[in-house]
Short mmCIF file of C-alpha atoms in Angstrom, two decimals:
data_model
loop_
_atom_site.label_atom_id
_atom_site.label_comp_id
_atom_site.label_asym_id
_atom_site.label_seq_id
_atom_site.Cartn_x
_atom_site.Cartn_y
_atom_site.Cartn_z
CA MET A 1 -2.31 -5.90 38.14
CA ALA A 2 -4.42 -8.71 36.65
CA GLY A 3 -5.32 -9.12 33.03
CA ARG A 4 -1.91 -8.42 31.47
CA ASN A 5 -0.59 -9.93 28.27
CA VAL A 6 2.79 -11.36 29.26
CA GLY A 7 4.81 -12.46 26.24
CA VAL A 8 7.62 -14.99 26.29
CA ALA A 9 9.88 -15.29 23.27
CA VAL A 10 10.37 -18.99 22.52
CA ASP A 11 12.39 -20.94 20.00
CA PHE A 12 12.09 -24.14 22.09
CA SER A 13 15.79 -24.08 22.99
CA PRO A 14 16.83 -24.78 26.60
CA CYS A 15 17.45 -21.04 26.99
CA SER A 16 13.93 -20.07 25.92
CA LYS A 17 12.44 -22.80 28.12
CA ASN A 18 14.30 -21.24 31.07
CA ALA A 19 12.70 -17.90 30.15
CA LEU A 20 9.29 -19.58 30.00
CA ARG A 21 9.81 -21.23 33.41
CA TRP A 22 10.90 -17.92 34.89
CA ALA A 23 7.89 -16.05 33.48
CA ALA A 24 5.48 -18.73 34.71
CA ALA A 25 6.97 -18.83 38.21
CA ASN A 26 7.74 -15.14 38.78
CA LEU A 27 5.63 -12.94 36.55
CA ALA A 28 2.37 -14.65 35.57
CA ALA A 29 -0.53 -13.79 37.86
CA PRO A 30 -4.13 -15.01 37.97
CA GLY A 31 -6.12 -13.47 35.14
CA ASP A 32 -3.06 -12.81 32.96
CA ARG A 33 -2.57 -14.22 29.49
CA LEU A 34 0.78 -15.95 29.03
CA ILE A 35 1.56 -15.68 25.31
CA LEU A 36 4.36 -17.62 23.65
CA ILE A 37 5.79 -15.52 20.85
CA HIS A 38 7.58 -17.66 18.28
CA ALA A 39 9.31 -15.85 15.43
CA LYS A 40 10.26 -18.00 12.46
CA ALA A 41 12.92 -16.56 10.19
CA SER A 42 11.98 -18.91 7.35
CA TYR A 43 9.11 -18.41 4.95
CA GLN A 44 9.17 -22.05 3.86
CA TYR A 45 5.99 -23.89 4.83
CA GLU A 46 4.94 -27.49 4.66
CA GLU A 47 1.29 -26.52 4.95
CA GLY A 48 -0.36 -23.96 2.71
CA VAL A 49 -2.34 -21.95 5.27
CA ALA A 50 0.50 -20.26 7.15
CA HIS A 51 1.12 -17.82 4.29
CA LEU A 52 -2.16 -16.12 5.24
CA TRP A 53 -0.50 -14.69 8.35
CA GLU A 54 2.94 -13.70 7.06
CA ARG A 55 2.45 -9.98 7.65
CA ASP A 56 0.74 -9.82 11.06
CA GLY A 57 1.41 -13.28 12.40
CA SER A 58 -0.97 -16.04 13.33
CA PRO A 59 -4.08 -15.51 15.40
CA LEU A 60 -3.67 -16.27 19.12
CA ILE A 61 -3.61 -20.06 19.40
CA PRO A 62 -5.09 -21.42 22.68
CA LEU A 63 -3.20 -24.06 24.70
CA LEU A 64 -5.75 -26.78 23.88
CA GLU A 65 -5.10 -26.30 20.16
CA LEU A 66 -1.34 -26.08 20.69
CA SER A 67 -1.44 -29.56 22.18
CA ASP A 68 -2.81 -30.97 18.89
CA PRO A 69 0.12 -31.99 16.63
CA ARG A 70 -1.97 -31.28 13.52
CA VAL A 71 -2.53 -27.67 14.60
CA SER A 72 1.12 -27.22 15.54
CA LYS A 73 2.16 -28.49 12.10
CA ILE A 74 -0.09 -25.94 10.36
CA TYR A 75 1.79 -23.12 12.11
CA GLY A 76 5.19 -24.77 11.75
CA LEU A 77 5.61 -25.20 15.52
CA ALA A 78 7.71 -27.95 17.05
CA LEU A 79 6.30 -28.04 20.56
CA ASP A 80 7.84 -30.71 22.74
CA ARG A 81 6.38 -32.42 25.79
CA GLU A 82 8.52 -30.36 28.20
CA THR A 83 7.19 -27.04 26.85
CA LEU A 84 3.59 -28.28 26.91
CA ASP A 85 4.05 -29.45 30.52
CA ILE A 86 5.41 -26.03 31.57
CA LEU A 87 2.39 -24.36 29.93
CA ALA A 88 -0.14 -26.76 31.44
CA ARG A 89 1.32 -26.25 34.94
CA ALA A 90 1.28 -22.47 34.49
CA ALA A 91 -2.38 -22.57 33.45
CA ALA A 92 -3.39 -24.85 36.33
CA GLN A 93 -1.21 -23.47 39.13
CA ARG A 94 -1.07 -19.76 38.27
CA GLY A 95 -4.56 -19.30 36.84
CA VAL A 96 -3.36 -17.87 33.54
CA GLN A 97 -4.69 -18.38 30.05
CA VAL A 98 -2.04 -19.68 27.66
CA PHE A 99 -1.78 -18.80 24.00
CA ALA A 100 0.84 -18.79 21.26
CA LYS A 101 1.42 -16.41 18.40
CA VAL A 102 3.65 -17.27 15.46
CA LEU A 103 5.38 -14.51 13.51
CA TRP A 104 7.39 -14.81 10.30
CA GLY A 105 10.48 -12.73 9.58
CA ASP A 106 13.50 -11.39 11.45
CA PRO A 107 13.03 -12.58 15.07
CA ALA A 108 14.39 -9.41 16.72
CA ARG A 109 12.15 -7.10 14.71
CA LYS A 110 9.09 -9.35 14.91
CA LEU A 111 9.36 -9.63 18.71
CA THR A 112 9.57 -5.86 18.95
CA GLU A 113 6.53 -5.48 16.67
CA ALA A 114 4.58 -8.01 18.77
CA VAL A 115 4.71 -5.61 21.73
CA HIS A 116 2.39 -3.28 19.76
CA LYS A 117 0.41 -5.78 17.70
CA VAL A 118 -0.64 -8.25 20.40
CA PRO A 119 -0.28 -5.92 22.53
CA LEU A 120 2.08 -7.02 25.32
CA GLN A 121 2.48 -5.37 28.69
CA TRP A 122 5.66 -7.34 29.43
CA LEU A 123 8.07 -9.47 27.37
CA VAL A 124 10.48 -12.12 28.65
CA VAL A 125 13.35 -13.26 26.44
CA GLY A 126 16.18 -15.72 26.89
CA ASN A 127 19.82 -14.86 26.38
CA ARG A 128 22.45 -17.41 25.41
CA GLY A 129 25.27 -15.23 26.71
CA LEU A 130 27.11 -14.69 23.45
CA SER A 131 30.61 -13.28 23.75
CA ALA A 132 31.10 -9.66 22.67
CA VAL A 133 32.69 -10.80 19.39
CA LYS A 134 29.87 -13.21 18.51
CA ARG A 135 27.26 -10.59 19.46
CA VAL A 136 28.87 -8.07 17.07
CA LEU A 137 29.14 -10.62 14.24
CA MET A 138 25.82 -12.40 14.71
CA GLY A 139 23.74 -9.84 16.56
CA SER A 140 21.67 -10.54 19.61
CA VAL A 141 17.90 -10.81 19.59
CA SER A 142 17.67 -9.98 23.29
CA THR A 143 19.91 -6.90 22.93
CA TYR A 144 17.82 -5.60 20.01
CA VAL A 145 14.55 -6.19 21.87
CA VAL A 146 15.81 -4.49 25.04
CA ASN A 147 16.82 -1.44 23.03
CA HIS A 148 13.73 -1.19 20.80
CA ALA A 149 10.63 -2.65 22.50
CA ALA A 150 8.19 -0.27 24.17
CA CYS A 151 7.35 -2.34 27.26
CA PRO A 152 9.25 -3.78 30.23
CA ILE A 153 11.64 -6.55 29.15
CA THR A 154 13.10 -9.27 31.33
CA VAL A 155 16.15 -11.12 30.01
CA VAL A 156 16.68 -14.57 31.50
CA ARG A 157 20.27 -15.74 31.04
CA GLU A 158 20.92 -19.28 29.87
CA ASN A 159 23.33 -19.96 32.72
CA MET A 160 20.86 -18.90 35.43
CA LEU A 161 20.81 -21.42 38.25
CA PRO A 162 17.79 -23.77 38.26
CA SER A 163 16.83 -22.71 41.81
CA ALA A 164 16.44 -19.14 40.59
CA LEU A 165 14.01 -20.35 37.92
CA THR A 166 11.87 -22.34 40.35
CA THR A 167 11.96 -26.07 39.81
CA SER A 168 8.17 -26.56 39.86
CA TYR A 169 8.01 -25.37 36.25
#
């Protein structure tokens, strides 16, 4: 089914990059839009324009703009070369359009809201494999999203073997 909005929750950790690689290699299809969803818990901004999108999040930011450090700074993004390379390869090799959306607030709730607001037909999230005790004390974004989001969710575990992620991404 072409033309889907496939979201990938990213915080630019190794775990979320694994989720991005997995989505690019296994889920993204020609004509789809691969949308990075970045939820920032903090409302502290260096630039003054981000406050305009606190409630509903930023507009969709195209890959070309994401590559510009000035644009990334406006949205409070810290994109690294590895993430940009994964996105560029996905766009070129899979024939997908790449965008990002930045949300401000509780990451678990904001990711769940993004399913409706963007809207997303699929959401991929990483999972750091917290122990049961840590999950109870700290919570788990992926557990919350799996239990509350109204679309298919894929959870990519942090300890997934690189061969299962596909090394071309």
